[in-house]
mmCIF file of C-alpha atoms and ligand atoms in Angstrom:
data_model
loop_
_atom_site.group_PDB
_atom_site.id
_atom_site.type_symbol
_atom_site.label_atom_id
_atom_site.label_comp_id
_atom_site.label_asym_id
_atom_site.label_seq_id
_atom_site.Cartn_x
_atom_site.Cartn_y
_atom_site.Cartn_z
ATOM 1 C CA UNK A 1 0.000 0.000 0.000
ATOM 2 C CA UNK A 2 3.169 2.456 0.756
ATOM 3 C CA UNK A 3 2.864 4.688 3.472
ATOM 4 C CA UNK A 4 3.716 8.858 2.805
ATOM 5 C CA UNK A 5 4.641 11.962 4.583
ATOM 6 C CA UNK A 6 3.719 15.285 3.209
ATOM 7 C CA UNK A 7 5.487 18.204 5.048
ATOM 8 C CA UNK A 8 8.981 17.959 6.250
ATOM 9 C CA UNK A 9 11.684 20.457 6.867
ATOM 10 C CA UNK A 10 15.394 20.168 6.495
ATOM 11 C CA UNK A 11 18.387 22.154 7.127
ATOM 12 C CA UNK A 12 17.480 24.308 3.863
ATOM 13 C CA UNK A 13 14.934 26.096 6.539
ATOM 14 C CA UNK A 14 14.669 25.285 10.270
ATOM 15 C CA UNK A 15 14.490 21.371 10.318
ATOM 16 C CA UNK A 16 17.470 19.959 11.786
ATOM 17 C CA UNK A 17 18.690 17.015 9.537
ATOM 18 C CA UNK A 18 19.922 18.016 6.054
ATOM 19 C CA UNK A 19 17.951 16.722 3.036
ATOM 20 C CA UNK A 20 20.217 13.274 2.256
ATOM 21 C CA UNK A 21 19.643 12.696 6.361
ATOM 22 C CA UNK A 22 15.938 13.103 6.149
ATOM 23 C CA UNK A 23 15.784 10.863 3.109
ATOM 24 C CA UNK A 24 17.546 7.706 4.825
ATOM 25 C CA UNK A 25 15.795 8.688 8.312
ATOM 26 C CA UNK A 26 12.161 8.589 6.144
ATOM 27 C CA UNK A 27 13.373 4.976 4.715
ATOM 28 C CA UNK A 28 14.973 3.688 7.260
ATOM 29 C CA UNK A 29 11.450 4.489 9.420
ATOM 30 C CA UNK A 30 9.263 2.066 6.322
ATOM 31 C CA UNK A 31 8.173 4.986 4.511
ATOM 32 C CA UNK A 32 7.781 5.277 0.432
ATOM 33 C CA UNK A 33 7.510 8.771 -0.033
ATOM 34 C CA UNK A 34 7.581 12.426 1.434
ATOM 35 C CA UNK A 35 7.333 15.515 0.048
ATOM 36 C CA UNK A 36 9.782 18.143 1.292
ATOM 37 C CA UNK A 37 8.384 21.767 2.604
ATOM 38 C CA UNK A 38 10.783 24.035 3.815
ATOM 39 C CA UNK A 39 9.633 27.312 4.478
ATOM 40 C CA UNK A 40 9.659 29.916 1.893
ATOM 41 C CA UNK A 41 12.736 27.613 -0.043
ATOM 42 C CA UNK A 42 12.758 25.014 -2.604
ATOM 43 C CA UNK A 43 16.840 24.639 -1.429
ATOM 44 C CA UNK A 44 16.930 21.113 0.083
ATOM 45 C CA UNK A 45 14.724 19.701 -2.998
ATOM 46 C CA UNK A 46 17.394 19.114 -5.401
ATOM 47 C CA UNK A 47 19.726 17.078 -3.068
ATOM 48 C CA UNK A 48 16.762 15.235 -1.686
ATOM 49 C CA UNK A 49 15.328 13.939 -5.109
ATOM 50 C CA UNK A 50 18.882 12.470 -5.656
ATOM 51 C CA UNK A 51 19.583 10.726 -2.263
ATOM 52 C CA UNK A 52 15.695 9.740 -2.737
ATOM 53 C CA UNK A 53 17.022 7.714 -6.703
ATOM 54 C CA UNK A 54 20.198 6.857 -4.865
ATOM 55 C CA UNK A 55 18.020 4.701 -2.184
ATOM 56 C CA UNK A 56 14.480 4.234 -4.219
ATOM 57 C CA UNK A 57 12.576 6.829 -1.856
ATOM 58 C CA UNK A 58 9.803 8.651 -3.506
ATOM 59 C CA UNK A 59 10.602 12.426 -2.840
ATOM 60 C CA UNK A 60 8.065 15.022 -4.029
ATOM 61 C CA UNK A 61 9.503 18.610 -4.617
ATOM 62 C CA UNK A 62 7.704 20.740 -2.411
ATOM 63 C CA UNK A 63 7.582 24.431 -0.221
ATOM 64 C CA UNK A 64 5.733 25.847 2.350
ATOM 65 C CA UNK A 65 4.758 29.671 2.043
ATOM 66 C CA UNK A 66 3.653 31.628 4.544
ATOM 67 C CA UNK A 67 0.741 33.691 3.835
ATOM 68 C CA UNK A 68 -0.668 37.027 4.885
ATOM 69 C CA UNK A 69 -4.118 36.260 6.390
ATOM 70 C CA UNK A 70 -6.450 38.140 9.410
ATOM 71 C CA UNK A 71 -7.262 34.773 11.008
ATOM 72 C CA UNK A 72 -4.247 33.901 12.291
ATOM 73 C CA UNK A 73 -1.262 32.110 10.897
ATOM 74 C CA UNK A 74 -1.198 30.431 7.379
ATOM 75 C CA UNK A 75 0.829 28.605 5.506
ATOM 76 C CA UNK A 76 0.258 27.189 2.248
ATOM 77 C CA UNK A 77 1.915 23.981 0.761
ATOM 78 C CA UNK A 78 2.906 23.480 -2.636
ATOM 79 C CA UNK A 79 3.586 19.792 -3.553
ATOM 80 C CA UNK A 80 4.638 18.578 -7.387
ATOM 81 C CA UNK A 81 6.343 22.255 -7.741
ATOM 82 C CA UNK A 82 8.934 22.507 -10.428
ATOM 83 C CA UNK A 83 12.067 23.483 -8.915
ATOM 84 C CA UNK A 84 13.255 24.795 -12.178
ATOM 85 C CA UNK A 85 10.570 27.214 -12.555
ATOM 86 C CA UNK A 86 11.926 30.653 -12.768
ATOM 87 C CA UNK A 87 8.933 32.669 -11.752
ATOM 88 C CA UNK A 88 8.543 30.609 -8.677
ATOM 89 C CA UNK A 89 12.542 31.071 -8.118
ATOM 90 C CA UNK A 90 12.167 34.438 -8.408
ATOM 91 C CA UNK A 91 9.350 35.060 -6.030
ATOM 92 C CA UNK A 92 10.825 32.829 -3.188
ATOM 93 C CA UNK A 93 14.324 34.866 -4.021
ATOM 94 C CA UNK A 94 12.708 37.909 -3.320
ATOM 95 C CA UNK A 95 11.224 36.078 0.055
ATOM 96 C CA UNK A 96 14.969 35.731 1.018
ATOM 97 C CA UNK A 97 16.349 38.938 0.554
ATOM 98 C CA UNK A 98 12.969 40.288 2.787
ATOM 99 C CA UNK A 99 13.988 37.674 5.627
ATOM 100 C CA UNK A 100 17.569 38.748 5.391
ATOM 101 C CA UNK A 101 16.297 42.444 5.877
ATOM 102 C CA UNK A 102 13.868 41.421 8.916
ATOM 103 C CA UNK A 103 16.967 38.867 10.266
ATOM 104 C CA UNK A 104 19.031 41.943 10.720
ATOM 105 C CA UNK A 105 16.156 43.905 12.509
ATOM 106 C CA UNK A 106 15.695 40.653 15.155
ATOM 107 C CA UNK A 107 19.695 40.894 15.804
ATOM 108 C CA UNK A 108 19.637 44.720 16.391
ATOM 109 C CA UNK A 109 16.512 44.087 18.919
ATOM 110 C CA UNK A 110 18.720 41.174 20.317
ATOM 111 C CA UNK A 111 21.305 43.096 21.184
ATOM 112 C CA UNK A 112 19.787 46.418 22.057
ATOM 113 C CA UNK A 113 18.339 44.194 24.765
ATOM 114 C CA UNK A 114 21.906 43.596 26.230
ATOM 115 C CA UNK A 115 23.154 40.386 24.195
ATOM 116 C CA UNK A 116 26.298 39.702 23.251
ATOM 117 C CA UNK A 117 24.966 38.004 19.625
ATOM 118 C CA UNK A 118 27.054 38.665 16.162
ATOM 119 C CA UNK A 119 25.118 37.249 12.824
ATOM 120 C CA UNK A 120 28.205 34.813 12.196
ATOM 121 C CA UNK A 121 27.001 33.065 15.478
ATOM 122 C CA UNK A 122 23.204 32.725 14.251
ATOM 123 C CA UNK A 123 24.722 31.561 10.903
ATOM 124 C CA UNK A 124 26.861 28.809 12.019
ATOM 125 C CA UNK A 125 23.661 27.623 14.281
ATOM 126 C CA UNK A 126 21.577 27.356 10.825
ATOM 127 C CA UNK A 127 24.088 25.429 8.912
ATOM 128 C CA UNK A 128 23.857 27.002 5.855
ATOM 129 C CA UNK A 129 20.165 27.099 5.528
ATOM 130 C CA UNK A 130 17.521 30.172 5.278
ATOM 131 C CA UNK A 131 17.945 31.832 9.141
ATOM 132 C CA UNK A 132 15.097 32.309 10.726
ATOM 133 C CA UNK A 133 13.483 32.302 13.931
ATOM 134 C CA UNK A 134 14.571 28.740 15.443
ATOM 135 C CA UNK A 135 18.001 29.668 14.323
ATOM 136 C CA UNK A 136 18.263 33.365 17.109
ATOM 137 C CA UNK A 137 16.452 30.553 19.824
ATOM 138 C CA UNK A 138 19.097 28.477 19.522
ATOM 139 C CA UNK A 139 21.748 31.373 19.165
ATOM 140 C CA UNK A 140 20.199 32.895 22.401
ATOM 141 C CA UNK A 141 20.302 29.598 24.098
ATOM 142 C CA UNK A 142 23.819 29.213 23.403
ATOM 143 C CA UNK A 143 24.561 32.610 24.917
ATOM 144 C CA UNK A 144 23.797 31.601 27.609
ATOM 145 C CA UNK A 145 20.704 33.706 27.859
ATOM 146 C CA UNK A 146 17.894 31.254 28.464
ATOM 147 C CA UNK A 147 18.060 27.871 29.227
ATOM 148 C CA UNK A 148 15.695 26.221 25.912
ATOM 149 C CA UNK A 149 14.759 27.781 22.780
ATOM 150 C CA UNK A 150 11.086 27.519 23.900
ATOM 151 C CA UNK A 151 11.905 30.242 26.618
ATOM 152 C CA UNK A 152 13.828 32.260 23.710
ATOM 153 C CA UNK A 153 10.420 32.545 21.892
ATOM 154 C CA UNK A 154 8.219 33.138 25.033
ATOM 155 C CA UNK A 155 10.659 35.543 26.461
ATOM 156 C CA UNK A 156 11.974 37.374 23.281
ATOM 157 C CA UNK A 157 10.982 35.884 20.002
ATOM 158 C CA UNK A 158 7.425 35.410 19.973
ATOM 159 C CA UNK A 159 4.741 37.277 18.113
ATOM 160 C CA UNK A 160 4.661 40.726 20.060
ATOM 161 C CA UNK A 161 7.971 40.240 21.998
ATOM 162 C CA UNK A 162 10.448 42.594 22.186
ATOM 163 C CA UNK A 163 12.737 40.982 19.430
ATOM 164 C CA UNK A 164 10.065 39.957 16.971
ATOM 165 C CA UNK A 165 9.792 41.524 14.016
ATOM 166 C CA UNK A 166 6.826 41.014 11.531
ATOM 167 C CA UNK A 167 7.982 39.214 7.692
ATOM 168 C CA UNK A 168 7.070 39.905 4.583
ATOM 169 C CA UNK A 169 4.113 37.598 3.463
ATOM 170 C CA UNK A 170 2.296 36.993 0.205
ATOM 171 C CA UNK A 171 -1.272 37.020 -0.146
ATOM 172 C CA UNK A 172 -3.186 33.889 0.015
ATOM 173 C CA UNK A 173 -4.096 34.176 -3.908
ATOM 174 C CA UNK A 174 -0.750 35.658 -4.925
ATOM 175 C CA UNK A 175 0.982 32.597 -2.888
ATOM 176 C CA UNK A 176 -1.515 30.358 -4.586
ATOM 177 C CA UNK A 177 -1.349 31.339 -7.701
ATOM 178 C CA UNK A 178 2.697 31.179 -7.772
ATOM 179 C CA UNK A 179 1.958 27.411 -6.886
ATOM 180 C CA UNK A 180 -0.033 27.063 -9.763
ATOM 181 C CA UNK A 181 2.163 28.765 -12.142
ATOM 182 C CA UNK A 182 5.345 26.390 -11.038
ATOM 183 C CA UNK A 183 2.779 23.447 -11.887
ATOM 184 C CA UNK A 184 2.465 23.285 -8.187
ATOM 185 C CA UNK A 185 -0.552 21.463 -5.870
ATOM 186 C CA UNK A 186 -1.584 24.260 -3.403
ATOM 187 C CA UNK A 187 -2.853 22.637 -0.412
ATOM 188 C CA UNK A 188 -3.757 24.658 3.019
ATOM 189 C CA UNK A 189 -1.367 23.555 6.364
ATOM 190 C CA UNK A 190 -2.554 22.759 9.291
ATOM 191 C CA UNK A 191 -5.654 25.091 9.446
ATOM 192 C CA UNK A 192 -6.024 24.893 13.202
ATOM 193 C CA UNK A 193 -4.123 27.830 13.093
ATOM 194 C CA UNK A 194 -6.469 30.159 11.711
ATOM 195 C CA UNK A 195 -8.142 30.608 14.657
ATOM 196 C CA UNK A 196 -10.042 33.481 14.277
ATOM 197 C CA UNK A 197 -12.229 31.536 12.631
ATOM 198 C CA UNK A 198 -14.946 29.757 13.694
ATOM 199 C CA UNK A 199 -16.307 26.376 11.394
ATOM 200 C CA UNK A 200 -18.603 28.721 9.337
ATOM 201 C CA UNK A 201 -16.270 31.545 8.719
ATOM 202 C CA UNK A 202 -13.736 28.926 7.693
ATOM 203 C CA UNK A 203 -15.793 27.252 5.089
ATOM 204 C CA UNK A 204 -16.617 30.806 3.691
ATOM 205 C CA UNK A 205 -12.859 31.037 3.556
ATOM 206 C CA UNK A 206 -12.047 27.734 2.716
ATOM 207 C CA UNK A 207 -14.387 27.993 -0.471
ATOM 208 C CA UNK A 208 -12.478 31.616 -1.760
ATOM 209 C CA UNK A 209 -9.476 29.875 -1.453
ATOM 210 C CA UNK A 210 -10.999 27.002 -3.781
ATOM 211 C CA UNK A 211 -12.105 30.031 -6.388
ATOM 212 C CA UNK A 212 -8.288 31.109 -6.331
ATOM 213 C CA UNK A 213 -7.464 27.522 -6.710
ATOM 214 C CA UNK A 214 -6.760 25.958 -3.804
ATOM 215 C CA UNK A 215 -6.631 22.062 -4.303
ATOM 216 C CA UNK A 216 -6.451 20.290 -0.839
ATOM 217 C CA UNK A 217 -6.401 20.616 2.495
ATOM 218 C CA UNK A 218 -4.083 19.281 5.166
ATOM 219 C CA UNK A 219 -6.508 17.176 7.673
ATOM 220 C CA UNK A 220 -4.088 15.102 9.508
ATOM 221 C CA UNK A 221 -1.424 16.605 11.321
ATOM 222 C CA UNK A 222 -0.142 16.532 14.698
ATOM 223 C CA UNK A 223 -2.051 19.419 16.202
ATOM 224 C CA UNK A 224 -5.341 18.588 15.284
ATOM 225 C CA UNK A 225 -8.092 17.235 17.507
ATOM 226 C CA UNK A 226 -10.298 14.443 16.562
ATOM 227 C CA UNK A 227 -12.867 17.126 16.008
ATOM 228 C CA UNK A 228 -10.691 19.077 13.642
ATOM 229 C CA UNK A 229 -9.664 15.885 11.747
ATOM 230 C CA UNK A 230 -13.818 15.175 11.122
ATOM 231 C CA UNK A 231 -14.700 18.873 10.455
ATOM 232 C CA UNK A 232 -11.670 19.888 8.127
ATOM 233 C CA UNK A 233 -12.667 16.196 6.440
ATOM 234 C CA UNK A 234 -16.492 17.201 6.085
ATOM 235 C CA UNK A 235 -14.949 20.098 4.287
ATOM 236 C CA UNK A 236 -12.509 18.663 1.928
ATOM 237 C CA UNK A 237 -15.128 15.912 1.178
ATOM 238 C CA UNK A 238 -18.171 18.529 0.597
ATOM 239 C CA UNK A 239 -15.974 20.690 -2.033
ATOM 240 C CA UNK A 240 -13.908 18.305 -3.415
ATOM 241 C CA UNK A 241 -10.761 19.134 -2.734
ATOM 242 C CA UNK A 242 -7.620 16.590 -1.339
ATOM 243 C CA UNK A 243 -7.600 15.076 2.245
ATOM 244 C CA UNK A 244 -3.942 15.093 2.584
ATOM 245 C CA UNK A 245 -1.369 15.099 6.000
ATOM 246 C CA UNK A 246 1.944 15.379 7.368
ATOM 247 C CA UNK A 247 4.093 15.086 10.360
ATOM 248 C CA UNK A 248 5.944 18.783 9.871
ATOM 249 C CA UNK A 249 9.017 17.061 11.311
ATOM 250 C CA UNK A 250 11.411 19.618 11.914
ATOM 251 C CA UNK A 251 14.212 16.727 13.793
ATOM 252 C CA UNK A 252 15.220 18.394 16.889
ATOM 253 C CA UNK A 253 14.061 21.883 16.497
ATOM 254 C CA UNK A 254 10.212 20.674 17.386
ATOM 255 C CA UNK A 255 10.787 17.969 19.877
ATOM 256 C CA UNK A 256 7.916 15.319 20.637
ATOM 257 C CA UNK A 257 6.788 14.265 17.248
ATOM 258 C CA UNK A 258 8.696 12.452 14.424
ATOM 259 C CA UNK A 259 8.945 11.623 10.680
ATOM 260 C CA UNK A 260 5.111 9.740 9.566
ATOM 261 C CA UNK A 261 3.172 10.096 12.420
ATOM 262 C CA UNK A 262 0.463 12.551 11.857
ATOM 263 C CA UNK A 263 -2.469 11.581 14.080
ATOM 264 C CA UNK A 264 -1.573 8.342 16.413
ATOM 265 C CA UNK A 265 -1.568 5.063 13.694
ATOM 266 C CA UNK A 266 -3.054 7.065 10.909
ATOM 267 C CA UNK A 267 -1.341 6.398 7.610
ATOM 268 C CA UNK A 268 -1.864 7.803 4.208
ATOM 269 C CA UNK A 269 -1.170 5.571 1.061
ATOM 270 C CA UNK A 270 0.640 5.772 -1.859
ATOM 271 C CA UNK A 271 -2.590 6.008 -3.893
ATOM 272 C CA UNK A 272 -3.025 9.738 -2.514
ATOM 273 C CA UNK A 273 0.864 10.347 -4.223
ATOM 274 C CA UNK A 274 -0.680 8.824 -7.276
ATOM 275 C CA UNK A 275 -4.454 11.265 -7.361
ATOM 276 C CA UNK A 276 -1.943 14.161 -6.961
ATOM 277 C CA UNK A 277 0.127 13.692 -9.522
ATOM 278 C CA UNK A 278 -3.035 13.161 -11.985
ATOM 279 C CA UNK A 279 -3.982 16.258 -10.993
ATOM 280 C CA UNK A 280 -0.744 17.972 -11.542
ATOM 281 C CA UNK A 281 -0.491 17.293 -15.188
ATOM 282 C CA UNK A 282 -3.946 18.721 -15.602
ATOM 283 C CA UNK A 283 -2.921 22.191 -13.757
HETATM 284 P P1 AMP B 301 10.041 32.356 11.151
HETATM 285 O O1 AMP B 301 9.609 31.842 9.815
HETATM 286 O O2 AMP B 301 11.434 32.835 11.150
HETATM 287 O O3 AMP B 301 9.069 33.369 11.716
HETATM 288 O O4 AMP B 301 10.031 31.103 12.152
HETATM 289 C C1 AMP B 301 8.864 30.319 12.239
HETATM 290 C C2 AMP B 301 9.192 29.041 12.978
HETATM 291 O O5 AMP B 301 9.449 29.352 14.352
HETATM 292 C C3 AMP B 301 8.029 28.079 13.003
HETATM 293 O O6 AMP B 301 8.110 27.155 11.950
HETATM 294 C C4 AMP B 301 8.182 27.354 14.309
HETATM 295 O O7 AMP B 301 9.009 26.214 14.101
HETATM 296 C C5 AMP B 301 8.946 28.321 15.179
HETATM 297 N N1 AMP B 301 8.067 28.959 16.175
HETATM 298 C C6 AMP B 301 7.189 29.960 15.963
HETATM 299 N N2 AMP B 301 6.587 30.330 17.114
HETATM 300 C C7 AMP B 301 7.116 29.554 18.094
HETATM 301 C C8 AMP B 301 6.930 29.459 19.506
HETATM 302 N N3 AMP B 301 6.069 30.259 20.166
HETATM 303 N N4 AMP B 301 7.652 28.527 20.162
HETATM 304 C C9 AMP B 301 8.536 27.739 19.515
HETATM 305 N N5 AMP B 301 8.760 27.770 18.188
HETATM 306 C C10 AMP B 301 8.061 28.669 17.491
HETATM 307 ZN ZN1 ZN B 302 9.405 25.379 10.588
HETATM 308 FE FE1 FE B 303 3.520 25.459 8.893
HETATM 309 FE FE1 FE B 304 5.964 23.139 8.368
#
C-alpha cells in the first residue's frame, strides 16, 4: 500500500537534519515517499530527489509559504512544484532577501536588549540554511541567555515580543497562484491555526481559497483534535478538494513528534501520491 509523509523540513529552513539525512531517516522508518516543505525555499529539494534515486525513496519537490491572512497564521503547501521554474525562483528569491532584511532587525533588537549576539554566530547555528526564527532561539540559548529555545520565543521571540519583528508575506491568492504557475498542488497547512475563525467563517474562507485555486487541504497533522480531523474532512469531502497530511518534522528543532506520524496510527497511502500527480499534469 506504501505509506507517505507530506510536510517535512530540512536544514534548507529550520528542520534539523539536512535533506540526504531526512531521506535515509524517512526509509529507514518504512516509509515510500515524502514531500519536502521548507519554508519559503525550494533549497533542500534538489539534493533530496537524488539521495531519494540513490536509495528508491519517492521524494516530491515541495515548499511551504507563509501567507498574509487576518485569522491567524497560514501557511500554504505546494507539492509537485517545479524546482526549475523561474517565476517561482524568483518570487521565493525575493522572500529571502525580505527575511535577510527582517533577520538583521531581530539581531539589532537582540542586542539592544543587552546580548552579546554577532550574525556569524546565528549563521553557524543554521548550517547554511535560510535563518530564521529557530536559528536566534538556539543562538540565544547558546549565549547563555535562556536555558531552551522555547523560553527564547516566550521571552523574546514570539509574536509581540520585544525581538520579533513582523515578515514579509504573500497574499493567500498571490501565494496560490505562484503554486499554480510552477505546476504546483496548493494545499492549506494545518488550518487549526487560523483561529479566528470559527467552522462557518472557515468554510466561507475555505471555499475563496478554492475560487483562487486551492486544491487540498491538510486534515491530519499533529495538532489537530479528533474534532478538527472530522470537520476539516467534512470540508474537503463537501468541495472536493484533497484530504492530505503530514508530520511537519522539523528533527530536533520541534521535539515530541517524528517523521510519519500525523495523528496516532493514521497512515496515508501511496494512492493519494498517485491522485496528486493526476492532478498535476492537468494544472
Ligand atoms: P520564522 O519563519 O522565522 O518566523 O520562524 C517560524 C518558525 O518558528 C516556526 O516554523 C516554528 O518552528 C517556530 N516557532 C514559531 N513560534 C514559536 C513558539 N512560540 N515557540 C517555539 N517555536 C516557534
Ligand atoms: Zn518550521
Ligand atoms: Fe507550517
Ligand atoms: Fe511546516
Amino acid at each position: 500500500m506504501g505509506y507517505i509523509d507530506l510536510h517535512v523540513h530540512t536544514t534548507a529552513s529550520d528542520g534539523t537534519l539536512t535533506p540526504s539525512e531526512l531521506v535515509r531517516y524517512a526509509k529507514e522508518k518504512g516509509l515510500n515517499a515524502i514531500a519536502i516543505t521548507d519554508h519559503d525555499t525550494i533549497e533542500g529539494n534538489m539534493e533530496a530527489l537524488k539521495e531519494g534515486d540513490r536509495i528508491g525513496l519517492e521524494v516530491i519537490p515541495g515548499v511551504e509559504i507563509s501567507v498574509e491572512c487576518p485569522y491567524g497564521t497560514m501557511h500554504l503547501l505546494g507539492h509537485f512544484i517545479d524546482i526549475d521554474n523561474g517565476f517561482l525562483k524568483e518570487n521565493l528569491e525575493f522572500l529571502q532577501r525580505m527575511r535577510a532584511e527582517r533577520n538583521s532587525k531581530i539581531l539589532d533588537r537582540l542586542k539592544g536588549l543587552g546580548m552579546t549576539i554577532e550574525y556569524s554566530d546565528v549563521l553557524q547555528v543554521a548550517g547554511g540554511g535560510q535563518i530564521g526564527r529557530p536559528h536566534f532561539a538556539q543562538t540565544i540559548v547558546r549565549g547563555g541567555y535562556t536555558k531552551t529555545s522555547q523560553e527564547a520565543f516566550e521571552r523574546f521571540l514570539k509574536k509581540g515580543g520585544p525581538a520579533y519583528v513582523d515578515k514579509f508575506r504573500f497574499k493567500p491568492e498571490e501565494a496560490i497562484g505562484l503554486i499554480l504557475k510552477s505546476k504546483g498542488i496548493p494545499v492549506l497547512a494545518h488550518p487549526f491555526t487560523l483561529a479566528g475563525l470559527d467552522p462557518g467563517g472557515l468554510e466561507e474562507f475555505i471555499v475563496q481559497l478554492i475560487g483562487w485555486g486551492l486544491k487540498g487541504i491538510e486534515v491530519y497533522y499533529p495538532d489537530h483534535t479528533d474534532e478538527q480531523i472530522a470537520s476539516y474532512r467534512y470540508l474537503a469531502e463537501k468541495h472536493r478538494i484533497l484530504i492530505t497530511g503530514g508530520s511537519d518534522y522539523h528533527g530536533n528543532n520541534k521535539p515530541g513528534g517524528d517523521i510519519g506520524v500525523y495523528k496516532g496510527n493514521m497512515e496515508l497511502s501511496l494512492s493519494l501520491v498517485e491522485e496528486m500527480r493526476r492532478l498535476r499534469d492537468n494544472i
